[in-house]
GROMACS .gro file of C-alpha atoms in nm:
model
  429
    1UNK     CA    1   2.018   2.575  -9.382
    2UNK     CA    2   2.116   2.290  -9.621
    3UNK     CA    3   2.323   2.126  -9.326
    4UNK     CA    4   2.034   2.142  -9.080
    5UNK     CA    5   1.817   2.003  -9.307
    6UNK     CA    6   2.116   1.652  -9.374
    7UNK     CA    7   2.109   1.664  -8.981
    8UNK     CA    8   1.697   1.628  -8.908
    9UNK     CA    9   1.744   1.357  -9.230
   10UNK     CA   10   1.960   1.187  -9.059
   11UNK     CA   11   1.780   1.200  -8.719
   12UNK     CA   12   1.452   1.071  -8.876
   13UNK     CA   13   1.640   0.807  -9.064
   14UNK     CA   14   1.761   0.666  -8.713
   15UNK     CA   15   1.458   0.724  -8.550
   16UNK     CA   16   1.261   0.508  -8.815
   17UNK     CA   17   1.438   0.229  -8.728
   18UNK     CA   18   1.468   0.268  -8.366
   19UNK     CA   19   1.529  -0.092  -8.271
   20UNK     CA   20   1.848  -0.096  -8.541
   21UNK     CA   21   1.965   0.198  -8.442
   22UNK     CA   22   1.927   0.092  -8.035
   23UNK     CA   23   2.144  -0.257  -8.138
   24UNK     CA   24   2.409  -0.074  -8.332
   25UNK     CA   25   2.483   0.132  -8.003
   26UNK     CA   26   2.457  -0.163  -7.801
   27UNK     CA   27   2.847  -0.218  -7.853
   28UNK     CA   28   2.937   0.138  -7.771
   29UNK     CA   29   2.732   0.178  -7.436
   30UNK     CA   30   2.893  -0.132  -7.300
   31UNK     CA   31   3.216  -0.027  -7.435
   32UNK     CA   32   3.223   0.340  -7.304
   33UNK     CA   33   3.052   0.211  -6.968
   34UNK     CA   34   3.329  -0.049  -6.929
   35UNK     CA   35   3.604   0.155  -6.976
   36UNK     CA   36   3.451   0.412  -6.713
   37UNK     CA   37   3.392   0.082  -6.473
   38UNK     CA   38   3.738  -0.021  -6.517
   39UNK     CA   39   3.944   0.288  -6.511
   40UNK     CA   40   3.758   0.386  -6.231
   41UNK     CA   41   3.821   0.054  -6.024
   42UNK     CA   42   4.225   0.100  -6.114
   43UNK     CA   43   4.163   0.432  -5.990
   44UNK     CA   44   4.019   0.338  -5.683
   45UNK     CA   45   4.327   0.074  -5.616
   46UNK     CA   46   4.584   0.394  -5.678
   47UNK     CA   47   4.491   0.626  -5.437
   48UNK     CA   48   4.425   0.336  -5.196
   49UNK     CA   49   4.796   0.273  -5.281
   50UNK     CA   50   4.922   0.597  -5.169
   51UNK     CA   51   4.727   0.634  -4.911
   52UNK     CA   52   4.844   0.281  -4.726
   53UNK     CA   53   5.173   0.393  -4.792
   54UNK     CA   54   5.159   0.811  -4.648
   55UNK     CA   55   4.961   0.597  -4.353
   56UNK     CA   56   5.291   0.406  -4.277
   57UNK     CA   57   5.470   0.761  -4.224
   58UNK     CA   58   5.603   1.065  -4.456
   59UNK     CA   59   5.951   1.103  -4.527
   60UNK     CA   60   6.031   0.719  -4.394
   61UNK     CA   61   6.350   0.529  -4.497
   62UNK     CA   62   6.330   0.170  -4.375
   63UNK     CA   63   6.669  -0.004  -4.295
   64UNK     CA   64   6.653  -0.406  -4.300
   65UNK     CA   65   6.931  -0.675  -4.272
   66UNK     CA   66   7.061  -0.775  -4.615
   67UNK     CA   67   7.035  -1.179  -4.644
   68UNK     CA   68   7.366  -1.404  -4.633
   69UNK     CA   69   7.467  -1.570  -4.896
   70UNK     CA   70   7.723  -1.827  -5.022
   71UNK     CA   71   7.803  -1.909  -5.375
   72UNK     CA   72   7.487  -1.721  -5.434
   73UNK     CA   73   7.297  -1.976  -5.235
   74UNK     CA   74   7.078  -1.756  -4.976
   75UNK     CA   75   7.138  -1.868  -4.576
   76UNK     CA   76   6.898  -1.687  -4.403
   77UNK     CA   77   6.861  -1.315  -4.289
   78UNK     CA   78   7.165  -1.147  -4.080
   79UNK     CA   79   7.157  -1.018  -3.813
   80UNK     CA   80   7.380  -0.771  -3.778
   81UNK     CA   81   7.149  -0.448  -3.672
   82UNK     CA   82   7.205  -0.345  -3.341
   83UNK     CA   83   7.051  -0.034  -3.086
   84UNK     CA   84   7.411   0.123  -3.163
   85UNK     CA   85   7.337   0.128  -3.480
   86UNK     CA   86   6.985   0.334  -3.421
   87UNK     CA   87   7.196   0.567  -3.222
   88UNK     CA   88   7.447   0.590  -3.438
   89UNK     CA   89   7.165   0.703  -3.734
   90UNK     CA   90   7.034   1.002  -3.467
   91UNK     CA   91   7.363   1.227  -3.562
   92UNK     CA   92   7.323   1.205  -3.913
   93UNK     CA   93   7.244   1.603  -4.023
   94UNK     CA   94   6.972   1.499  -4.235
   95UNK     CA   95   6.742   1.260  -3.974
   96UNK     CA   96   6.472   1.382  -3.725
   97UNK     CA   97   6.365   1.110  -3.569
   98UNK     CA   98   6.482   0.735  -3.536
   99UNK     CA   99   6.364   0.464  -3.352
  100UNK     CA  100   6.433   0.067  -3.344
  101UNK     CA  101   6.198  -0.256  -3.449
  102UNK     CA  102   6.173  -0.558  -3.297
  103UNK     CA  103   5.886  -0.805  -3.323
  104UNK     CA  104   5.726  -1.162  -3.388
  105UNK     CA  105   5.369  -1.271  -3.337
  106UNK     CA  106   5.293  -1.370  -2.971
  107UNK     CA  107   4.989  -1.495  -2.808
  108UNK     CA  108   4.783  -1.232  -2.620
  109UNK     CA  109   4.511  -1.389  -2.375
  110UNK     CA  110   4.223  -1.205  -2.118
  111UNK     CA  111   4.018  -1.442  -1.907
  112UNK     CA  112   3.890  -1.700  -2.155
  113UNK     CA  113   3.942  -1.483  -2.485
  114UNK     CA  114   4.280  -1.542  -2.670
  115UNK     CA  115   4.426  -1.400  -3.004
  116UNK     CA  116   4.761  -1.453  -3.227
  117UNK     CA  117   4.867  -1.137  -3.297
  118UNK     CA  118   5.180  -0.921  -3.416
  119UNK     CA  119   5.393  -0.775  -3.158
  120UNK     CA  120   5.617  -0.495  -3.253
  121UNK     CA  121   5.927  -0.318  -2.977
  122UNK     CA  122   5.989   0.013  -3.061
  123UNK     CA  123   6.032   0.299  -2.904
  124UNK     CA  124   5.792   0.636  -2.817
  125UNK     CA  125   5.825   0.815  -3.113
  126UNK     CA  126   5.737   0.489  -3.291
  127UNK     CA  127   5.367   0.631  -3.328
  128UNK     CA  128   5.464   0.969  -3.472
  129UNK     CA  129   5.706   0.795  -3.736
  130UNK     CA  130   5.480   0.542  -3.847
  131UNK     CA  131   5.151   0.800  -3.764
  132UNK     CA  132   4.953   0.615  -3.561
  133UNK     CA  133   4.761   0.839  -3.315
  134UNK     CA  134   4.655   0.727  -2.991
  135UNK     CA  135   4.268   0.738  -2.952
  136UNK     CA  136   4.212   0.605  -2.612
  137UNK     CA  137   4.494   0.650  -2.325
  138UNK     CA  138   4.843   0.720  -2.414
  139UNK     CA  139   5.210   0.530  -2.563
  140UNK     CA  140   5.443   0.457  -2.330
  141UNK     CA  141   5.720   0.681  -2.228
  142UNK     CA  142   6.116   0.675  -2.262
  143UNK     CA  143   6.129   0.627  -1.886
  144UNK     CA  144   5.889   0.319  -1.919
  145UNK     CA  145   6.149   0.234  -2.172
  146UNK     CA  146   6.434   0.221  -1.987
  147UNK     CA  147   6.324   0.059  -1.683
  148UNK     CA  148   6.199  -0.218  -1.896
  149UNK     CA  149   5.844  -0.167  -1.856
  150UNK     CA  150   5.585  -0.383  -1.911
  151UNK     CA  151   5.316  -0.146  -2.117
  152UNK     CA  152   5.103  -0.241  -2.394
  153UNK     CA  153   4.902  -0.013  -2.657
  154UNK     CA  154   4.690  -0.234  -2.856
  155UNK     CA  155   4.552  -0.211  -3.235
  156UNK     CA  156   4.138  -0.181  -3.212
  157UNK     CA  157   4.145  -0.485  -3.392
  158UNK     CA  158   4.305  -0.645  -3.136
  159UNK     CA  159   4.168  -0.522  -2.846
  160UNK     CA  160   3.760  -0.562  -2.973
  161UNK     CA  161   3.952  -0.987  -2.984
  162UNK     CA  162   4.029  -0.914  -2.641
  163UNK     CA  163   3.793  -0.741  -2.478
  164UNK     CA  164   3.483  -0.726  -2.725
  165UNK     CA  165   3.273  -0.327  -2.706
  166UNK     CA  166   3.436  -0.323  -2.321
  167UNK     CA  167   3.749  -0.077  -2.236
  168UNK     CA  168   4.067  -0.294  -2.227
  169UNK     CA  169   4.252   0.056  -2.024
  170UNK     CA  170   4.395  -0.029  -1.747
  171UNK     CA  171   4.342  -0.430  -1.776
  172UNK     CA  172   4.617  -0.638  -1.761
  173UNK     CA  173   4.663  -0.892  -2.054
  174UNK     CA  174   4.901  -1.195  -2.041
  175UNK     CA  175   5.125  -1.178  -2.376
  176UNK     CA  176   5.337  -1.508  -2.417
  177UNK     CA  177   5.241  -1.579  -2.067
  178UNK     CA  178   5.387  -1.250  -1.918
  179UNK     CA  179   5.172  -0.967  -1.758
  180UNK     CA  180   5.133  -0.637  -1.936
  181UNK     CA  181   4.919  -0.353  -1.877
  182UNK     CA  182   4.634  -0.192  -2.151
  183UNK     CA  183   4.787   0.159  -2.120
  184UNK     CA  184   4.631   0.297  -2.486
  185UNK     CA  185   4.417   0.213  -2.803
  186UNK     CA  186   4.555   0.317  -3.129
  187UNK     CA  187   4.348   0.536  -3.372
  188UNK     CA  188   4.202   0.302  -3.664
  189UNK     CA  189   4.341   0.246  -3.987
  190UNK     CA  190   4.182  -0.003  -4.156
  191UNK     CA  191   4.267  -0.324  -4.309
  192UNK     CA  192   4.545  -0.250  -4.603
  193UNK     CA  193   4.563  -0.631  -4.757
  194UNK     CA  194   4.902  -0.704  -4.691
  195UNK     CA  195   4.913  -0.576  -4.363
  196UNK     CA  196   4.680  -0.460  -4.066
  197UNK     CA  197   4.781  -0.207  -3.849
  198UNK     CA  198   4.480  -0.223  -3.671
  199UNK     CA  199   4.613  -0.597  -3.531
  200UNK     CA  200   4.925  -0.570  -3.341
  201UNK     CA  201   5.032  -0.486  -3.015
  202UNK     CA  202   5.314  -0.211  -2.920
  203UNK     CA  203   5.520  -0.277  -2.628
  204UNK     CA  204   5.870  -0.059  -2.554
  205UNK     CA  205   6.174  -0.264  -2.781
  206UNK     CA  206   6.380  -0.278  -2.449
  207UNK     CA  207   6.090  -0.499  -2.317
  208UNK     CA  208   6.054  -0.668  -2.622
  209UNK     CA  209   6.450  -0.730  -2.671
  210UNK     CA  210   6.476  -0.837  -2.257
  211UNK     CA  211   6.162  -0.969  -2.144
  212UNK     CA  212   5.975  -1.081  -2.401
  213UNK     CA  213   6.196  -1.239  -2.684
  214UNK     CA  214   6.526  -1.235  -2.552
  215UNK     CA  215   6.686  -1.063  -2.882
  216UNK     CA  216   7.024  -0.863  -2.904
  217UNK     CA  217   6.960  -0.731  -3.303
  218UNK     CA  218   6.689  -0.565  -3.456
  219UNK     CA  219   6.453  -0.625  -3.695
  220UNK     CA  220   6.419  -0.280  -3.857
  221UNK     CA  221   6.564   0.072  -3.802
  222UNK     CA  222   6.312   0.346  -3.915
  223UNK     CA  223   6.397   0.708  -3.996
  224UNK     CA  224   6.224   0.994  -4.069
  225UNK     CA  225   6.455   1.255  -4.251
  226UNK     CA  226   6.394   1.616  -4.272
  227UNK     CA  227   6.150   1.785  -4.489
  228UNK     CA  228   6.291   1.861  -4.868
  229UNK     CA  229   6.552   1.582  -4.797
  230UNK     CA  230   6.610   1.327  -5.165
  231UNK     CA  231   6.525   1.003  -4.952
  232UNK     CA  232   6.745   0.821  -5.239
  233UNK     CA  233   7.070   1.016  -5.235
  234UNK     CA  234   7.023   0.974  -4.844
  235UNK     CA  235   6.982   0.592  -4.867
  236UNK     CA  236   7.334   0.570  -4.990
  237UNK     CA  237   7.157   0.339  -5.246
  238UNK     CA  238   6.967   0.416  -5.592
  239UNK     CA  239   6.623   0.407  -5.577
  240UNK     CA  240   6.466   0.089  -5.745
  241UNK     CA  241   6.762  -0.120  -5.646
  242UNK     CA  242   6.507  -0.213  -5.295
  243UNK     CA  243   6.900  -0.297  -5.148
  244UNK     CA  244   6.975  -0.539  -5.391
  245UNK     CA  245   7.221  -0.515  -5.739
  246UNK     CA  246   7.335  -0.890  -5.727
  247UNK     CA  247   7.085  -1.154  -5.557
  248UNK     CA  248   6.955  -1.032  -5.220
  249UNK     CA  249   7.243  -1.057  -5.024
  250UNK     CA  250   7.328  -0.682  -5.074
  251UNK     CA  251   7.422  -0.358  -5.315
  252UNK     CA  252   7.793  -0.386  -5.470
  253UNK     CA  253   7.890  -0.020  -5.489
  254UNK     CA  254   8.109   0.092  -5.811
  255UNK     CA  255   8.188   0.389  -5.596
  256UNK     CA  256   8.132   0.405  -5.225
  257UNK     CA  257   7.821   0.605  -5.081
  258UNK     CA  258   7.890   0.927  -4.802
  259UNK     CA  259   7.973   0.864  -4.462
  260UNK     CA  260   7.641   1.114  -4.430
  261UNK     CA  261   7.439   0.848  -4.613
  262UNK     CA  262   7.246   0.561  -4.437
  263UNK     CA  263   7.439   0.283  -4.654
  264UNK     CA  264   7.777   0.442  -4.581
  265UNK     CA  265   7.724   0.479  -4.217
  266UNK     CA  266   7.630   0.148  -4.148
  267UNK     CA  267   7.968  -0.022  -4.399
  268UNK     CA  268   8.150   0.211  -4.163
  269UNK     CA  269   8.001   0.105  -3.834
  270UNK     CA  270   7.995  -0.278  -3.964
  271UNK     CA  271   8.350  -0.286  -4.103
  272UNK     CA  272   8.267  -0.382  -4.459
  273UNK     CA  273   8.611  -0.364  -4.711
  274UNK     CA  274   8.502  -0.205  -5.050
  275UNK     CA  275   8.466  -0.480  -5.223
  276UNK     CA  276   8.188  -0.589  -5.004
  277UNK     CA  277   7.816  -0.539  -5.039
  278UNK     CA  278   7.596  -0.381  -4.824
  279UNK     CA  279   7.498  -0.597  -4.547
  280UNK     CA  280   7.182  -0.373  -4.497
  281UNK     CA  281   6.873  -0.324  -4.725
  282UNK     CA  282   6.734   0.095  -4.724
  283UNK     CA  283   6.397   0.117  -4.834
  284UNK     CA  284   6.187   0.428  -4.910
  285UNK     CA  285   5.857   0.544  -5.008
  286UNK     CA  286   5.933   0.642  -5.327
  287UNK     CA  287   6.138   0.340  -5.383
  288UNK     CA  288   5.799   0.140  -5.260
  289UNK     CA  289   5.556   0.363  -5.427
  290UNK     CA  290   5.703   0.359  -5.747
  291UNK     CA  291   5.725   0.008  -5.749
  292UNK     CA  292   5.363  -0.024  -5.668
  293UNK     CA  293   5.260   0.298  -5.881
  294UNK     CA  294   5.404   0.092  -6.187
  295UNK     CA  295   5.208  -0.224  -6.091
  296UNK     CA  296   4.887  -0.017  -6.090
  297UNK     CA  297   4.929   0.149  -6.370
  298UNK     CA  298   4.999  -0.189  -6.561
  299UNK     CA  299   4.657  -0.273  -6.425
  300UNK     CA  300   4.501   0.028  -6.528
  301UNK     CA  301   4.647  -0.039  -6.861
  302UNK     CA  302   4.523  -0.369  -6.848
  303UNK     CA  303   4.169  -0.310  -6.761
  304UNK     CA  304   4.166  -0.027  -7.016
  305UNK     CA  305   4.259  -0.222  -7.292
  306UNK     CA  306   4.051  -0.513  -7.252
  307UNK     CA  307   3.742  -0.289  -7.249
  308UNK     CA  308   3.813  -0.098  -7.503
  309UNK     CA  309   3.816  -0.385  -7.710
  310UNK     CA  310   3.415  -0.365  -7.626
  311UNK     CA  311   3.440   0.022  -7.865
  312UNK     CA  312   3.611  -0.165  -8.087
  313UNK     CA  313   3.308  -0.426  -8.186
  314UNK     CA  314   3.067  -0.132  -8.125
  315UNK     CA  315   3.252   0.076  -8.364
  316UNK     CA  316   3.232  -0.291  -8.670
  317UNK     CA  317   2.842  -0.303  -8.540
  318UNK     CA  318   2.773   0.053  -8.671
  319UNK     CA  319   2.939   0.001  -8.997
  320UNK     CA  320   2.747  -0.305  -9.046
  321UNK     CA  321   2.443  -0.143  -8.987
  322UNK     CA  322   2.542   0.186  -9.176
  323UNK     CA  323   2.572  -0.062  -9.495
  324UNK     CA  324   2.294  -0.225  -9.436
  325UNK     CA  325   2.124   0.122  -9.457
  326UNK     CA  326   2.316   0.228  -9.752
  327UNK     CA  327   2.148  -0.070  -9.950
  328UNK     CA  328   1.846  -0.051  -9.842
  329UNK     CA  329   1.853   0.319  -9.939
  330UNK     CA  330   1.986   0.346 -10.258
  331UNK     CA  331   1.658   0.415 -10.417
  332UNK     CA  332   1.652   0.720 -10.201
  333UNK     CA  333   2.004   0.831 -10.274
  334UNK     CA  334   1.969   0.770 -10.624
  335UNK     CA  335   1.623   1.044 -10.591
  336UNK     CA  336   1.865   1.298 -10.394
  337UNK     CA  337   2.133   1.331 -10.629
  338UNK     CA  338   1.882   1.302 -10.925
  339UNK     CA  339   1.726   1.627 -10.751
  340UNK     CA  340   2.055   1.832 -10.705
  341UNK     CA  341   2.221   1.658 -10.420
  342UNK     CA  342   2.564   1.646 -10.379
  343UNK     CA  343   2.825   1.338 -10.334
  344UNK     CA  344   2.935   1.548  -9.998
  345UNK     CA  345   2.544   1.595  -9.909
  346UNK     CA  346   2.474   1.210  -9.889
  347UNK     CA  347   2.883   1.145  -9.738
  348UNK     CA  348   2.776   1.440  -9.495
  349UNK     CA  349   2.424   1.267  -9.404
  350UNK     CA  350   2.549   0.900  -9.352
  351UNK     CA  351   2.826   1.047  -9.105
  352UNK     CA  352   2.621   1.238  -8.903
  353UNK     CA  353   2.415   0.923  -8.879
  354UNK     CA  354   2.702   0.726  -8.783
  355UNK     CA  355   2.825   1.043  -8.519
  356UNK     CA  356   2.485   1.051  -8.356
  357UNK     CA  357   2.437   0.660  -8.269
  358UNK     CA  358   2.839   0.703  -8.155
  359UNK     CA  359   2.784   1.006  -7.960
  360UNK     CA  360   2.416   0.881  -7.812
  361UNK     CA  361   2.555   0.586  -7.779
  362UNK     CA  362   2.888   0.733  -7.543
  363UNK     CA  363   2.680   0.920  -7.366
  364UNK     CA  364   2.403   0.613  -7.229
  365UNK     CA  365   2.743   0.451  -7.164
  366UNK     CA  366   2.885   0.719  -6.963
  367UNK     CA  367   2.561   0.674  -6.765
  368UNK     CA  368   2.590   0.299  -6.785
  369UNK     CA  369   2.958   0.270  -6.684
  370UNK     CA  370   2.858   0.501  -6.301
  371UNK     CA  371   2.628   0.266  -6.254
  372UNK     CA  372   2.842  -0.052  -6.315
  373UNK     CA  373   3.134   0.166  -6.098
  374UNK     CA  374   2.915   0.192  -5.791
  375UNK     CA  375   2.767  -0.082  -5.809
  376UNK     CA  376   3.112  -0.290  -5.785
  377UNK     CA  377   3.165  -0.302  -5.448
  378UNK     CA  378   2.846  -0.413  -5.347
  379UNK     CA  379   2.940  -0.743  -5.586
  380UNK     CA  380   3.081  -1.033  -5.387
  381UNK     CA  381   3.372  -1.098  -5.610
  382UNK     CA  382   3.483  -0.747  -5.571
  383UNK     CA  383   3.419  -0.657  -5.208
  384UNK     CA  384   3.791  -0.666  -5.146
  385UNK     CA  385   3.904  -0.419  -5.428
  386UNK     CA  386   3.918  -0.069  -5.331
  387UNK     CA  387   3.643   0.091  -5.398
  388UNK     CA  388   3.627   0.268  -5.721
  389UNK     CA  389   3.701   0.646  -5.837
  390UNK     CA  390   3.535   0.794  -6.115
  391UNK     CA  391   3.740   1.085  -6.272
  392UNK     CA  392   3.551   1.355  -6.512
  393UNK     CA  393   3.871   1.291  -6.766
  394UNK     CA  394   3.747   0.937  -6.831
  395UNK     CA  395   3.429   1.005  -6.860
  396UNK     CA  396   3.535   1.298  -7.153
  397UNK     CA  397   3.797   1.038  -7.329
  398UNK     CA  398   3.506   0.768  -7.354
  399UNK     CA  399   3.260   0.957  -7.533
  400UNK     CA  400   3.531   1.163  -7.752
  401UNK     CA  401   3.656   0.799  -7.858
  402UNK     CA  402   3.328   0.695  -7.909
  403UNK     CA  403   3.216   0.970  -8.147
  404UNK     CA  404   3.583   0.914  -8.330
  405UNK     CA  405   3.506   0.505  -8.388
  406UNK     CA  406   3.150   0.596  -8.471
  407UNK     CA  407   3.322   0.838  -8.743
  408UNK     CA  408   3.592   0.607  -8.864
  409UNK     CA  409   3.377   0.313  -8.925
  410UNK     CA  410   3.088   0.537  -9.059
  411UNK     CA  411   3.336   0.650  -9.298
  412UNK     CA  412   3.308   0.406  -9.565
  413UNK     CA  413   2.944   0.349  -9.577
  414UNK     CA  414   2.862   0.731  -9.587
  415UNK     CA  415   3.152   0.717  -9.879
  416UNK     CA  416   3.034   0.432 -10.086
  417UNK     CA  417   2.682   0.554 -10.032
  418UNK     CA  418   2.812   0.960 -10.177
  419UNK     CA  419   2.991   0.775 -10.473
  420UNK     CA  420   2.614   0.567 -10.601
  421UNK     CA  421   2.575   0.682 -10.953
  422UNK     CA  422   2.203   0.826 -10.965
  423UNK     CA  423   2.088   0.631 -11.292
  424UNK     CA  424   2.224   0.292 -11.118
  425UNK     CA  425   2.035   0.418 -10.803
  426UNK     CA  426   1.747   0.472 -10.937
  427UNK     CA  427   1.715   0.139 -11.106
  428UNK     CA  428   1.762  -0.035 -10.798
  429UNK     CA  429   1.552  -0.242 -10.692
   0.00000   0.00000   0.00000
């Protein structure tokens, strides 16, 4: 009973001085609603993360030429990757599916509309490894491969450049002044930042390597491995090193990888001594979604901390308040203990004061912080981020962290305010 009665003392304390009790949560509801706002918008940028990278393809390995160097001064990319090579990859136990890369931007034109565009050359099963679907028509074929066919499938992107709301299948577009025909329309993707799948154009790599750009290397051999396959032991090279130990011309191996590994096939095929580093880079997934995991995160962190900052101040505004109370009070506390109360009575009072503004005060923020989350991406400066996420766990952390500032920084005025002699308190004036 006695506690129910120091809880509705405390609640008509606050609520007779409404306006001071409303400033003193002031700090925690933009605290608590920043940290919700925040979290929420590193959230957002996480899964938008992952899901850019399971768009490019599951269970990818990506294998680049390593840069030359001399007396660690870099001389350009090599180009040392060859259709052999691709071939060569196929027999490996461990791979499903390979195909080769080649590719530069090119200029794609249809009666008086033009745009500058990426081009990639790759083969058929180019779409499945790197999962685009094909919304409209169909890819090419590994006939239309080999005879050199000129075939396009075009990005949406790139064909609403084209051929604005008409249907570009079946047109014929001139590509670096060449004729090729509008055989499909790739699914869209959307627009990841760094990259647009949605703008390109796929043509077969033999037309690419023949026709169009005249190349005898590749760009980039992708392979998907095997489900349950460690894409890192595969890579012949540890994940993190992104092909590169010392500068970017390559990985020096203490002890040289498996023949069955992508690294040690290639030394083989490319003659490399032991002492030589890899003249290929392997790239993975994990290598590239740790790597960008770790840069979120830091965000997150980031983000997090500097709002929280926000409980912080919210957490010194109580106490100031809460002493401000204690003084003006003193009369009253000196009447309380006179009358039987006891030091833990009044401690017990001021805290719950100090737990209720806290608590109150997380939970307007919790509301507060939604609002500021979904209203984010209709801000200009923010239309680019992804758009937020709010997670239940935040939301739960806030107010729990509010409630524990309110209590530590209600501590000492509910302490000083049990310890008031009652004589000295009643004399107050």
């Amino acid at each position: 009973m006695l506690f129910w009665i120091t809880i509705k003392s405390a609640m008509k304390s606050l609520w007779a001085n409404k306006l001071r009790s409303l400033l003193a949560m002031l700090g925690i509801i933009i605290g608590v609603g920043a940290v919700i706002a925040m979290l929420a918008l590193g959230a957002g940028t996480q899964a938008k993360v992952i899901a850019d990278l399971d768009a490019m393809g599951t269970n990818l390995l990506m294998v680049r030429p390593a840069q030359r160097s001399s007396q660690g001064v870099m001389q350009g990319t090599q180009q040392n990757l060859v259709v052999e090579d691709a071939l060569a990859l196929v027999e490996l136990p461990w791979v499903d599916m390979v195909t080769p890369v080649v590719g530069g931007n090119v200029q794609a034109k249809y009666m008086n509309h033009n745009t500058y565009t990426n081009l990639q050359g790759t083969s058929s099963l180019y779409f499945t490894i790197r999962n685009f679907p094909i919304e409209k028509g169909r890819g090419f074929t590994e006939e239309e491969e080999e005879r050199w066919s000129r075939v396009a499938v075009l990005g949406p992107t790139t064909a609403t450049d084209l051929f604005g709301p008409n249907n570009p299948l079946g047109e014929t577009i001139k590509i670096n002044g060449f004729n090729y025909k509008i055989i499909g329309i790739m699914k869209a993707k959307g627009d990841q930042g760094w990259y647009n799948p949605d703008d390109q154009i796929i043509i077969p790599y033999t037309t690419a390597m023949k026709r169009l750009f005249g190349l005898t290397n590749l760009r980039e051999i992708d392979i998907v491995a095997n489900e349950g396959v460690d894409l890192s032991a595969m890579s012949g090279q540890p994940q993190g090193s992104m092909g590169n130990q010392a500068g970017a011309s390559g990985y020096y191996h203490d002890v040289p990888p498996g023949e069955d590994t992508v690294a040690g096939l290639m030394r083989k095929r490319h003659r490399q001594q032991a002492s030589d580093p890899d003249d290929v880079r392997v790239m993975n997934q994990a290598d590239l979604l740790a790597r960008r995991s770790q840069w979120v995160t830091n965000f997150r962190i980031l983000l997090g901390s500097i709002a929280a900052i926000s409980l912080l101040v919210g957490g010194i505004g109580i106490m100031n308040i809460m002493l401000v109370t204690v003084t003006e009070r003193t009369r009253e506390i000196g009447t309380r203990k006179a009358i039987g109360a006891k030091g833990r009575d009044i401690l017990l009072q001021f805290l719950v004061e100090a737990l209720v503004m806290s608590g109150l005060g997380g939970a307007l923020g919790v509301l507060f912080g939604v609002v500021m989350a979904l209203g984010i991406p209709w801000v200009p400066w923010f239309s680019d981020f992804a758009p937020p996420l709010l997670q239940a766990w935040v939301m739960v952390m806030a107010v729990s962290v509010a409630c524990g500032v309110g209590i530590f920084f209600g501590l000492y005025p509910a302490y000083r305010a049990s310890r008031l002699d009652p004589i000295e308190a009643l004399r107050y004036e």
